[in-house]
Short mmCIF file of C-alpha atoms in Angstrom, two decimals:
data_model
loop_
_atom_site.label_atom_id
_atom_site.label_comp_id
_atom_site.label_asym_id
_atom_site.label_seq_id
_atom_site.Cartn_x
_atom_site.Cartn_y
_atom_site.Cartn_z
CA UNK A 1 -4.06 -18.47 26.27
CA UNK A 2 -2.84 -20.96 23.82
CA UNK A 3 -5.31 -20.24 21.16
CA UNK A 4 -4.08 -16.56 21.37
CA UNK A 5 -0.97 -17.41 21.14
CA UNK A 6 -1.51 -19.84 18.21
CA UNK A 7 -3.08 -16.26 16.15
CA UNK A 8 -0.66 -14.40 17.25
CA UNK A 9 1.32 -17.06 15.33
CA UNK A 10 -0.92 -17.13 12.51
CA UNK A 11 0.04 -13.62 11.58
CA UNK A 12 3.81 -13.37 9.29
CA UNK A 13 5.98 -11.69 10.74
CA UNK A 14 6.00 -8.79 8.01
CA UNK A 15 2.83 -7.77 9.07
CA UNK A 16 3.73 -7.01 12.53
CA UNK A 17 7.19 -5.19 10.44
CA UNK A 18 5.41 -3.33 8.15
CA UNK A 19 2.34 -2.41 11.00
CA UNK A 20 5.09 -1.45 13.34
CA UNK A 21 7.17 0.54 11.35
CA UNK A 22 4.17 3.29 10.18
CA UNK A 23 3.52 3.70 13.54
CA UNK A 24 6.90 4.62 14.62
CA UNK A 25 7.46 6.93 11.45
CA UNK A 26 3.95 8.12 12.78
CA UNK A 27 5.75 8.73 15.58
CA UNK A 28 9.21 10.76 14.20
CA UNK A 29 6.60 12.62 11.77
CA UNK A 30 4.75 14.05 14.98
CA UNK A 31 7.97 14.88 16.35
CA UNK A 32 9.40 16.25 13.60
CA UNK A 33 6.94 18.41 12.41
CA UNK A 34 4.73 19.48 15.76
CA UNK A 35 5.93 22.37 17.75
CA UNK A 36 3.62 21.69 20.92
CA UNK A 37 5.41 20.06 23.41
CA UNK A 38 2.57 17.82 24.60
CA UNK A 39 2.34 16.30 20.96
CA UNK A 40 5.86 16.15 20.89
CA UNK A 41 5.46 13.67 23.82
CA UNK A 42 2.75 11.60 22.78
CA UNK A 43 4.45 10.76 19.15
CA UNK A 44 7.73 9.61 21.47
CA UNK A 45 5.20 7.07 23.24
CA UNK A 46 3.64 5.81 20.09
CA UNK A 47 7.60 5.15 18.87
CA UNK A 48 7.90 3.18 22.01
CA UNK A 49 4.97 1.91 22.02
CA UNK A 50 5.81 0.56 17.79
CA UNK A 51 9.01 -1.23 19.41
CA UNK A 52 7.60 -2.89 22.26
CA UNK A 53 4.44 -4.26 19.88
CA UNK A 54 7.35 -5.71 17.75
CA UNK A 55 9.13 -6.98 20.85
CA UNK A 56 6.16 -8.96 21.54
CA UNK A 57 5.88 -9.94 18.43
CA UNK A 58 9.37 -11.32 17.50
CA UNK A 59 8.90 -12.90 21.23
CA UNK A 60 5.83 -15.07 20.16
CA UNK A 61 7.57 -15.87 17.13
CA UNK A 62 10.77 -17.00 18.86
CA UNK A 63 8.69 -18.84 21.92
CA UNK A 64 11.14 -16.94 24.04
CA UNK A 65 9.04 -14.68 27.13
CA UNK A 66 12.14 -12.45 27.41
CA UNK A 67 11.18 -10.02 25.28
CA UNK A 68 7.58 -9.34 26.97
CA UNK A 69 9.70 -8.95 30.01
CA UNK A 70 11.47 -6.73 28.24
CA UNK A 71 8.54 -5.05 27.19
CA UNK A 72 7.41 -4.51 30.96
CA UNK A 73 10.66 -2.60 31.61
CA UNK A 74 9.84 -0.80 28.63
CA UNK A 75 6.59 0.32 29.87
CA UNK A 76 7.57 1.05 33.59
CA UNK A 77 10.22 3.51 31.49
CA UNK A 78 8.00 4.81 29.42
CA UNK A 79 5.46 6.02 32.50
CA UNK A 80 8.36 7.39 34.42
CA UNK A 81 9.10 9.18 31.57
CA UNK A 82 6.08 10.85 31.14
CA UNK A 83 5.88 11.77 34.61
CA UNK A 84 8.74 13.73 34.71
CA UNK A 85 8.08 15.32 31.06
CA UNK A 86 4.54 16.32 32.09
CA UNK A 87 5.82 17.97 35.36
CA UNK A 88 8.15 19.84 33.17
CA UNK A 89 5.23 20.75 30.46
CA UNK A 90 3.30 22.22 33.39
CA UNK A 91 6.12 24.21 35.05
CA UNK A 92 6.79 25.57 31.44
CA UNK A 93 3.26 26.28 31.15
CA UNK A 94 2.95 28.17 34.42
CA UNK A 95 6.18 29.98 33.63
CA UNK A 96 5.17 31.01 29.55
CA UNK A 97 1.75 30.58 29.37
CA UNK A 98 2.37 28.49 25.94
CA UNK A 99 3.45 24.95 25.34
CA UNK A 100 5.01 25.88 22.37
CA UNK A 101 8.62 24.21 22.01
CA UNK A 102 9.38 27.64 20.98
CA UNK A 103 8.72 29.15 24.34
CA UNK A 104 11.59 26.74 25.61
CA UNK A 105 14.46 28.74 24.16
CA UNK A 106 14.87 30.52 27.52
CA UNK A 107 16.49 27.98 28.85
CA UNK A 108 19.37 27.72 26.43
CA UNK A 109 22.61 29.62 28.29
#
């Protein structure tokens, strides 16, 4: 535990910056520029999943275990999250037959 601890170390902090931030503007490209709904999702959990890497990160760096905690909360969000957004991909899907964001403009008033 201590020697991963000590390479987590070893890496500068940029790194984990620079590392973290093309992921998340991975993840604002996919959600951006997709129109299916499932993708759409997926790019949202690679943004959270860019933050809670540099949580982690800037925890190790600091010596300070709050921010993993943090990052469990993070993660227990993220899976509720998807729950509910899948149940409402697959009642869209029985209801249009497409999972096309498009497809949700039916629900507007």
């Amino acid at each position: 535990m201590e020697t991963a601890i000590q390479q987590l170390q070893g890496v500068p902090i940029n790194h984990y910056l620079i590392f973290c931030s093309v992921i998340f503007a991975i993840g604002v490209i996919g959600v951006l520029i997709r129109r299916n709904v499932i993708i759409m999702m997926m790019s949202i959990e690679l943004m959270l999943n860019a933050v809670n890497l540099l949580l982690a990160a800037f925890s190790v760096q600091h010596g300070d275990a709050s921010g993993q905690v943090f990052v469990f909360f993070i993660m227990a969000l993220a899976a509720a999250e998807v729950a509910v957004g899948l149940a409402i991909i697959i009642m869209v899907y029985r209801n249009t037959k497409s999972v096309d964001i498009e497809s949700l403009h039916k629900l507007r008033w």
